[in-house]
mmCIF file of C-alpha atoms in Angstrom:
data_model
loop_
_atom_site.group_PDB
_atom_site.id
_atom_site.type_symbol
_atom_site.label_atom_id
_atom_site.label_comp_id
_atom_site.label_asym_id
_atom_site.label_seq_id
_atom_site.Cartn_x
_atom_site.Cartn_y
_atom_site.Cartn_z
ATOM 1 C CA MET A 1 85.958 80.892 39.706
ATOM 2 C CA PHE A 2 89.040 80.448 37.555
ATOM 3 C CA LYS A 3 90.850 82.912 39.763
ATOM 4 C CA ASN A 4 89.836 80.972 42.854
ATOM 5 C CA LEU A 5 91.274 77.802 41.412
ATOM 6 C CA HIS A 6 94.610 79.485 40.907
ATOM 7 C CA GLU A 7 94.601 80.909 44.363
ATOM 8 C CA SER A 8 93.734 77.654 46.100
ATOM 9 C CA THR A 9 96.609 75.831 47.734
ATOM 10 C CA TYR A 10 95.395 72.713 45.884
ATOM 11 C CA MET A 11 96.820 74.148 42.700
ATOM 12 C CA ASN A 12 100.216 74.955 44.193
ATOM 13 C CA PRO A 13 102.638 72.245 43.123
ATOM 14 C CA PHE A 14 105.287 73.600 45.507
ATOM 15 C CA ASP A 15 103.933 72.361 48.801
ATOM 16 C CA ASP A 16 105.704 70.511 51.607
ATOM 17 C CA THR A 17 104.792 67.126 50.129
ATOM 18 C CA TYR A 18 106.326 68.061 46.783
ATOM 19 C CA PHE A 19 109.654 69.018 48.325
ATOM 20 C CA MET A 20 109.663 66.085 50.748
ATOM 21 C CA LYS A 21 109.382 63.797 47.703
ATOM 22 C CA LYS A 22 112.578 65.417 46.428
ATOM 23 C CA ALA A 23 114.254 64.754 49.777
ATOM 24 C CA LEU A 24 113.041 61.145 49.540
ATOM 25 C CA GLN A 25 114.708 60.816 46.148
ATOM 26 C CA GLU A 26 117.947 61.847 47.862
ATOM 27 C CA ALA A 27 117.338 59.244 50.593
ATOM 28 C CA GLU A 28 116.948 56.617 47.874
ATOM 29 C CA LEU A 29 120.351 57.568 46.472
ATOM 30 C CA ALA A 30 121.814 56.988 49.941
ATOM 31 C CA PHE A 31 120.030 53.614 50.134
ATOM 32 C CA ASP A 32 121.540 52.540 46.821
ATOM 33 C CA LYS A 33 125.019 53.331 48.176
ATOM 34 C CA GLY A 34 124.489 51.292 51.348
ATOM 35 C CA GLU A 35 124.217 54.436 53.482
ATOM 36 C CA VAL A 36 121.541 54.943 56.144
ATOM 37 C CA PRO A 37 118.867 56.381 53.820
ATOM 38 C CA VAL A 38 118.324 59.981 54.842
ATOM 39 C CA GLY A 39 117.920 62.734 52.276
ATOM 40 C CA ALA A 40 117.521 66.495 52.417
ATOM 41 C CA VAL A 41 116.821 69.466 50.194
ATOM 42 C CA ILE A 42 116.914 73.165 50.989
ATOM 43 C CA VAL A 43 114.396 75.431 49.286
ATOM 44 C CA PHE A 44 114.534 79.185 48.719
ATOM 45 C CA ASN A 45 111.736 80.973 46.835
ATOM 46 C CA ASN A 46 110.224 77.661 45.705
ATOM 47 C CA GLN A 47 113.579 76.657 44.221
ATOM 48 C CA ILE A 48 115.756 73.788 45.419
ATOM 49 C CA ILE A 49 119.182 75.311 46.115
ATOM 50 C CA ALA A 50 120.790 72.286 47.787
ATOM 51 C CA ARG A 51 120.336 68.523 47.641
ATOM 52 C CA ALA A 52 122.205 66.027 49.792
ATOM 53 C CA HIS A 53 122.068 62.555 51.233
ATOM 54 C CA ASN A 54 123.816 60.853 54.083
ATOM 55 C CA LEU A 55 127.394 59.922 53.168
ATOM 56 C CA THR A 56 128.909 58.946 56.522
ATOM 57 C CA GLU A 57 130.205 55.583 55.262
ATOM 58 C CA LEU A 58 131.548 56.731 51.913
ATOM 59 C CA LEU A 59 133.266 59.775 53.414
ATOM 60 C CA ASN A 60 134.254 57.936 56.596
ATOM 61 C CA ASP A 61 132.910 60.923 58.486
ATOM 62 C CA VAL A 62 130.149 60.887 61.094
ATOM 63 C CA THR A 63 129.481 64.570 60.434
ATOM 64 C CA ALA A 64 128.448 63.906 56.807
ATOM 65 C CA HIS A 65 124.711 63.819 57.545
ATOM 66 C CA ALA A 66 122.420 64.972 54.734
ATOM 67 C CA GLU A 67 121.460 68.165 56.583
ATOM 68 C CA MET A 68 125.054 69.239 57.296
ATOM 69 C CA GLN A 69 126.021 68.918 53.659
ATOM 70 C CA ALA A 70 122.835 70.706 52.593
ATOM 71 C CA PHE A 71 123.504 73.651 54.961
ATOM 72 C CA THR A 72 127.015 74.067 53.572
ATOM 73 C CA ALA A 73 125.835 73.797 49.957
ATOM 74 C CA ALA A 74 122.924 76.224 50.446
ATOM 75 C CA ALA A 75 125.138 78.873 52.061
ATOM 76 C CA ASP A 76 127.595 78.428 49.229
ATOM 77 C CA PHE A 77 124.789 78.892 46.687
ATOM 78 C CA LEU A 78 123.397 81.994 48.388
ATOM 79 C CA GLY A 79 126.794 83.520 49.126
ATOM 80 C CA GLY A 80 125.751 84.298 52.701
ATOM 81 C CA LYS A 81 126.025 81.986 55.653
ATOM 82 C CA TYR A 82 122.507 82.482 57.044
ATOM 83 C CA LEU A 83 119.497 80.643 55.646
ATOM 84 C CA LYS A 84 116.760 82.837 57.156
ATOM 85 C CA ASP A 85 114.357 82.587 54.206
ATOM 86 C CA CYS A 86 115.014 78.936 53.445
ATOM 87 C CA THR A 87 113.276 75.693 54.338
ATOM 88 C CA LEU A 88 115.048 72.428 55.089
ATOM 89 C CA TYR A 89 113.166 69.288 54.034
ATOM 90 C CA VAL A 90 114.663 66.158 55.562
ATOM 91 C CA THR A 91 113.282 62.628 55.574
ATOM 92 C CA LEU A 92 114.285 61.885 59.182
ATOM 93 C CA GLU A 93 114.059 64.066 62.266
ATOM 94 C CA PRO A 94 117.420 65.840 62.679
ATOM 95 C CA CYS A 95 119.848 64.757 65.413
ATOM 96 C CA GLN A 96 121.439 67.087 67.988
ATOM 97 C CA MET A 97 124.318 67.921 65.654
ATOM 98 C CA CYS A 98 122.105 68.833 62.703
ATOM 99 C CA ALA A 99 119.543 70.709 64.803
ATOM 100 C CA GLY A 100 122.445 72.507 66.492
ATOM 101 C CA ALA A 101 123.821 73.431 63.065
ATOM 102 C CA SER A 102 120.365 74.668 62.025
ATOM 103 C CA TYR A 103 120.471 77.040 65.005
ATOM 104 C CA TRP A 104 123.581 78.714 63.589
ATOM 105 C CA THR A 105 122.058 78.952 60.083
ATOM 106 C CA GLN A 106 118.937 80.687 61.513
ATOM 107 C CA ILE A 107 116.945 78.691 58.953
ATOM 108 C CA GLY A 108 113.351 79.829 58.501
ATOM 109 C CA LYS A 109 111.625 76.436 58.551
ATOM 110 C CA ILE A 110 112.414 72.779 59.100
ATOM 111 C CA VAL A 111 110.090 70.111 57.718
ATOM 112 C CA TYR A 112 110.832 66.504 58.538
ATOM 113 C CA GLY A 113 109.302 63.158 57.676
ATOM 114 C CA ALA A 114 109.886 60.236 60.049
ATOM 115 C CA SER A 115 110.481 60.738 63.769
ATOM 116 C CA GLU A 116 113.614 59.579 65.593
ATOM 117 C CA PRO A 117 112.355 58.743 69.078
ATOM 118 C CA LYS A 118 115.796 57.837 70.516
ATOM 119 C CA LEU A 119 118.310 60.337 69.148
ATOM 120 C CA GLY A 120 116.126 62.940 67.458
ATOM 121 C CA PHE A 121 116.536 66.538 68.532
ATOM 122 C CA SER A 122 113.025 66.860 69.937
ATOM 123 C CA VAL A 123 113.353 64.132 72.574
ATOM 124 C CA LEU A 124 116.876 65.394 73.388
ATOM 125 C CA LYS A 125 115.545 68.951 73.568
ATOM 126 C CA THR A 126 118.132 70.531 71.283
ATOM 127 C CA LYS A 127 117.506 74.262 71.044
ATOM 128 C CA LEU A 128 116.320 75.499 67.644
ATOM 129 C CA HIS A 129 116.728 79.118 66.592
ATOM 130 C CA PRO A 130 113.746 81.146 67.869
ATOM 131 C CA LYS A 131 112.881 82.128 64.280
ATOM 132 C CA THR A 132 112.799 78.534 62.979
ATOM 133 C CA LYS A 133 109.327 77.127 62.319
ATOM 134 C CA LEU A 134 108.889 73.374 62.583
ATOM 135 C CA ILE A 135 106.646 70.914 60.750
ATOM 136 C CA SER A 136 106.852 67.156 61.273
ATOM 137 C CA GLY A 137 105.289 64.017 59.818
ATOM 138 C CA VAL A 138 105.264 64.986 56.118
ATOM 139 C CA LEU A 139 105.368 61.694 54.137
ATOM 140 C CA GLU A 140 106.242 60.104 57.473
ATOM 141 C CA GLU A 141 105.284 56.603 56.339
ATOM 142 C CA GLU A 142 107.299 56.669 53.103
ATOM 143 C CA CYS A 143 110.352 58.167 54.832
ATOM 144 C CA GLY A 144 110.169 55.630 57.646
ATOM 145 C CA TYR A 145 109.587 52.691 55.288
ATOM 146 C CA LEU A 146 112.890 53.285 53.487
ATOM 147 C CA LEU A 147 114.777 53.336 56.803
ATOM 148 C CA LYS A 148 113.070 50.155 58.034
ATOM 149 C CA LYS A 149 113.835 48.414 54.734
ATOM 150 C CA PHE A 150 117.500 49.422 55.066
ATOM 151 C CA PHE A 151 117.900 48.088 58.595
ATOM 152 C CA ILE A 152 116.015 44.849 57.843
ATOM 153 C CA GLU A 153 118.243 44.180 54.810
ATOM 154 C CA LYS A 154 121.354 45.022 56.834
ATOM 155 C CA ARG A 155 120.343 42.651 59.616
ATOM 156 C CA ASN A 156 119.742 39.837 57.152
ATOM 157 C CA LEU A 157 123.177 40.360 55.595
ATOM 158 C CA ASN A 158 125.015 40.092 58.931
ATOM 159 C CA MET B 1 165.770 58.883 92.696
ATOM 160 C CA PHE B 2 166.498 59.481 89.042
ATOM 161 C CA LYS B 3 163.980 56.783 88.144
ATOM 162 C CA ASN B 4 161.382 58.422 90.352
ATOM 163 C CA LEU B 5 161.859 61.694 88.587
ATOM 164 C CA HIS B 6 161.150 60.036 85.268
ATOM 165 C CA GLU B 7 158.069 58.326 86.593
ATOM 166 C CA SER B 8 156.543 61.414 88.150
ATOM 167 C CA THR B 9 153.711 63.071 86.270
ATOM 168 C CA TYR B 10 155.656 66.306 86.687
ATOM 169 C CA MET B 11 158.053 65.079 84.034
ATOM 170 C CA ASN B 12 155.308 64.206 81.551
ATOM 171 C CA PRO B 13 155.228 66.928 78.926
ATOM 172 C CA PHE B 14 152.058 65.482 77.393
ATOM 173 C CA ASP B 15 149.453 66.655 79.868
ATOM 174 C CA ASP B 16 146.169 68.470 79.273
ATOM 175 C CA THR B 17 147.837 71.875 79.638
ATOM 176 C CA TYR B 18 150.415 70.999 76.983
ATOM 177 C CA PHE B 19 147.772 70.072 74.420
ATOM 178 C CA MET B 20 145.487 72.957 75.333
ATOM 179 C CA LYS B 21 148.392 75.284 74.535
ATOM 180 C CA LYS B 22 148.445 73.736 71.070
ATOM 181 C CA ALA B 23 144.700 74.365 70.742
ATOM 182 C CA LEU B 24 145.319 77.965 71.844
ATOM 183 C CA GLN B 25 147.889 78.359 69.064
ATOM 184 C CA GLU B 26 145.121 77.345 66.657
ATOM 185 C CA ALA B 27 142.761 79.883 68.231
ATOM 186 C CA GLU B 28 145.424 82.568 67.664
ATOM 187 C CA LEU B 29 145.500 81.664 63.975
ATOM 188 C CA ALA B 30 141.717 82.201 63.870
ATOM 189 C CA PHE B 31 142.146 85.546 65.661
ATOM 190 C CA ASP B 32 144.680 86.714 63.095
ATOM 191 C CA LYS B 33 142.163 85.922 60.322
ATOM 192 C CA GLY B 34 139.380 87.906 61.988
ATOM 193 C CA GLU B 35 137.521 84.730 62.954
ATOM 194 C CA VAL B 36 136.009 84.135 66.390
ATOM 195 C CA PRO B 37 139.167 82.708 68.020
ATOM 196 C CA VAL B 38 138.450 79.084 68.844
ATOM 197 C CA GLY B 39 141.030 76.373 68.252
ATOM 198 C CA ALA B 40 141.075 72.600 68.620
ATOM 199 C CA VAL B 41 143.450 69.677 68.401
ATOM 200 C CA ILE B 42 142.707 65.958 68.543
ATOM 201 C CA VAL B 43 145.225 63.688 70.237
ATOM 202 C CA PHE B 44 145.747 59.953 69.837
ATOM 203 C CA ASN B 45 148.535 58.164 71.733
ATOM 204 C CA ASN B 46 150.093 61.477 72.800
ATOM 205 C CA GLN B 47 150.255 62.543 69.159
ATOM 206 C CA ILE B 48 148.311 65.408 67.613
ATOM 207 C CA ILE B 49 146.454 63.919 64.652
ATOM 208 C CA ALA B 50 144.267 66.928 63.792
ATOM 209 C CA ARG B 51 144.543 70.696 64.237
ATOM 210 C CA ALA B 52 141.830 73.166 63.305
ATOM 211 C CA HIS B 53 140.485 76.611 64.023
ATOM 212 C CA ASN B 54 137.183 78.307 63.452
ATOM 213 C CA LEU B 55 136.719 79.279 59.792
ATOM 214 C CA THR B 56 133.047 80.221 59.617
ATOM 215 C CA GLU B 57 133.715 83.619 57.995
ATOM 216 C CA LEU B 58 136.365 82.539 55.531
ATOM 217 C CA LEU B 59 134.375 79.494 54.418
ATOM 218 C CA ASN B 60 131.025 81.287 54.668
ATOM 219 C CA ASP B 61 129.783 78.255 56.555
ATOM 220 C CA VAL B 62 128.366 78.215 60.077
ATOM 221 C CA THR B 63 129.257 74.533 60.397
ATOM 222 C CA ALA B 64 133.006 75.245 60.046
ATOM 223 C CA HIS B 65 133.662 75.274 63.788
ATOM 224 C CA ALA B 66 137.128 74.157 64.908
ATOM 225 C CA GLU B 67 135.793 70.923 66.423
ATOM 226 C CA MET B 68 133.839 69.879 63.305
ATOM 227 C CA GLN B 69 136.872 70.262 61.096
ATOM 228 C CA ALA B 70 139.032 68.446 63.657
ATOM 229 C CA PHE B 71 136.627 65.479 63.829
ATOM 230 C CA THR B 72 136.648 65.128 60.057
ATOM 231 C CA ALA B 73 140.454 65.443 59.862
ATOM 232 C CA ALA B 74 141.068 62.980 62.708
ATOM 233 C CA ALA B 75 138.780 60.337 61.193
ATOM 234 C CA ASP B 76 140.538 60.844 57.881
ATOM 235 C CA PHE B 77 143.941 60.391 59.556
ATOM 236 C CA LEU B 78 142.890 57.242 61.416
ATOM 237 C CA GLY B 79 140.987 55.737 58.502
ATOM 238 C CA GLY B 80 138.022 54.902 60.750
ATOM 239 C CA LYS B 81 135.156 57.157 61.583
ATOM 240 C CA TYR B 82 135.150 56.596 65.368
ATOM 241 C CA LEU B 83 137.529 58.438 67.696
ATOM 242 C CA LYS B 84 137.127 56.195 70.754
ATOM 243 C CA ASP B 85 140.738 56.450 71.934
ATOM 244 C CA CYS B 86 141.164 60.116 71.101
ATOM 245 C CA THR B 87 140.925 63.327 73.098
ATOM 246 C CA LEU B 88 139.549 66.603 71.784
ATOM 247 C CA TYR B 89 141.168 69.736 73.208
ATOM 248 C CA VAL B 90 139.178 72.852 72.419
ATOM 249 C CA THR B 91 139.626 76.375 73.764
ATOM 250 C CA LEU B 92 135.890 77.078 74.152
ATOM 251 C CA GLU B 93 133.117 74.841 75.440
ATOM 252 C CA PRO B 94 131.539 73.092 72.426
ATOM 253 C CA CYS B 95 128.109 74.160 71.171
ATOM 254 C CA GLN B 96 125.150 71.804 70.583
ATOM 255 C CA MET B 97 126.300 71.046 67.041
ATOM 256 C CA CYS B 98 129.846 70.149 68.018
ATOM 257 C CA ALA B 99 128.839 68.220 71.141
ATOM 258 C CA GLY B 100 126.241 66.416 69.018
ATOM 259 C CA ALA B 101 128.947 65.561 66.477
ATOM 260 C CA SER B 102 131.177 64.301 69.295
ATOM 261 C CA TYR B 103 128.388 61.878 70.240
ATOM 262 C CA TRP B 104 128.617 60.272 66.811
ATOM 263 C CA THR B 105 132.438 60.074 66.952
ATOM 264 C CA GLN B 106 132.244 58.280 70.326
ATOM 265 C CA ILE B 107 135.324 60.298 71.300
ATOM 266 C CA GLY B 108 137.070 59.129 74.464
ATOM 267 C CA LYS B 109 137.612 62.483 76.134
ATOM 268 C CA ILE B 110 136.762 66.154 75.675
ATOM 269 C CA VAL B 111 138.865 68.815 77.390
ATOM 270 C CA TYR B 112 137.787 72.426 77.043
ATOM 271 C CA GLY B 113 139.122 75.771 78.229
ATOM 272 C CA ALA B 114 136.662 78.649 78.594
ATOM 273 C CA SER B 115 132.988 78.089 79.379
ATOM 274 C CA GLU B 116 130.124 79.273 77.144
ATOM 275 C CA PRO B 117 127.325 80.037 79.582
ATOM 276 C CA LYS B 118 124.722 80.947 76.903
ATOM 277 C CA LEU B 119 125.111 78.496 74.031
ATOM 278 C CA GLY B 120 127.504 75.903 75.415
ATOM 279 C CA PHE B 121 126.398 72.279 75.365
ATOM 280 C CA SER B 122 126.359 71.904 79.139
ATOM 281 C CA VAL B 123 123.757 74.599 79.826
ATOM 282 C CA LEU B 124 121.732 73.364 76.825
ATOM 283 C CA LYS B 125 122.093 69.785 78.059
ATOM 284 C CA THR B 126 123.303 68.275 74.803
ATOM 285 C CA LYS B 127 123.803 64.534 75.225
ATOM 286 C CA LEU B 128 127.426 63.348 75.089
ATOM 287 C CA HIS B 129 128.295 59.747 74.260
ATOM 288 C CA PRO B 130 128.207 57.672 77.476
ATOM 289 C CA LYS B 131 131.874 56.736 76.972
ATOM 290 C CA THR B 132 133.071 60.348 76.616
ATOM 291 C CA LYS B 133 134.929 61.732 79.646
ATOM 292 C CA LEU B 134 134.794 65.470 80.213
ATOM 293 C CA ILE B 135 137.289 67.931 81.688
ATOM 294 C CA SER B 136 136.695 71.687 81.744
ATOM 295 C CA GLY B 137 138.576 74.819 82.724
ATOM 296 C CA VAL B 138 142.042 73.921 81.389
ATOM 297 C CA LEU B 139 143.822 77.244 80.650
ATOM 298 C CA GLU B 140 140.376 78.802 81.057
ATOM 299 C CA GLU B 141 141.735 82.297 81.603
ATOM 300 C CA GLU B 142 144.037 82.311 78.555
ATOM 301 C CA CYS B 143 141.335 80.818 76.308
ATOM 302 C CA GLY B 144 138.735 83.305 77.532
ATOM 303 C CA TYR B 145 141.128 86.268 77.274
ATOM 304 C CA LEU B 146 141.619 85.756 73.545
ATOM 305 C CA LEU B 147 137.842 85.666 72.981
ATOM 306 C CA LYS B 148 137.275 88.797 75.068
ATOM 307 C CA LYS B 149 140.052 90.611 73.192
ATOM 308 C CA PHE B 150 138.430 89.643 69.882
ATOM 309 C CA PHE B 151 134.976 90.930 70.789
ATOM 310 C CA ILE B 152 136.320 94.159 72.337
ATOM 311 C CA GLU B 153 138.339 94.899 69.187
ATOM 312 C CA LYS B 154 135.343 94.068 66.997
ATOM 313 C CA ARG B 155 133.083 96.385 68.974
ATOM 314 C CA ASN B 156 135.574 99.223 68.693
ATOM 315 C CA LEU B 157 135.802 98.783 64.925
ATOM 316 C CA ASN B 158 132.050 99.036 64.408
#
């Protein structure tokens, strides 16, 4: 019985929700800087090897999405440019650019939180790498809430 | 008659071919470094404000395509993150990532040389910004020749 408890997924603290919470913490850092609050982490062997949040305003660079920075940082950490055995956790569905970048990384898995029905990669049919698994809707509500809060506050300021 | 000569487009040294030659010079720099030879320049008011070539091997980063670096450099030069009045010249048809990045830059015009029938943005139907004009096939043969030469040499080395 004790063995069963250990083997059950219930006991595994390193599930998709756990890592998405870490990505959400990154999104909150973006929020605090006045950036569109999107955060990402990249995980390899249950270890976070890259953390990033959207910095397009601060860096004055539309390519500075959380995912792009995370891909670069993860490859730097691993010393190889492919991320075949890694998982990207990102609070918002990736755009064409970030999904296109993920193709080149050959990343093993992408897990995202909130959907992006207008400019997300799935509605725009961006091609993922054939080896990339996809999971959506993890902590969807929490991820989406932070984005809604950001845009409501921004609207009220203008 | 003299005035007419000056006014003719024939006398304008700043045409698409002129700037594509500059992009090709960048591609040659990539070739010399053993990188897939793709080069790009970004032009604003007939002035080159960014030059870049593919550095994915050297930087160990699949996102280090010529266009991505050029977008970042051009925005840095202009001090604003949009490139509405700029033109990107790139020797190879952009991929999904780079075309997706161009969407965010709202770049005015994209001019490319050789086509990429497998992973180019046009066959994969990546969405460009509605204000982005597109011209293809400028110095197509020269741009394609350098790529072919690179892959033939690489094959012979292995």
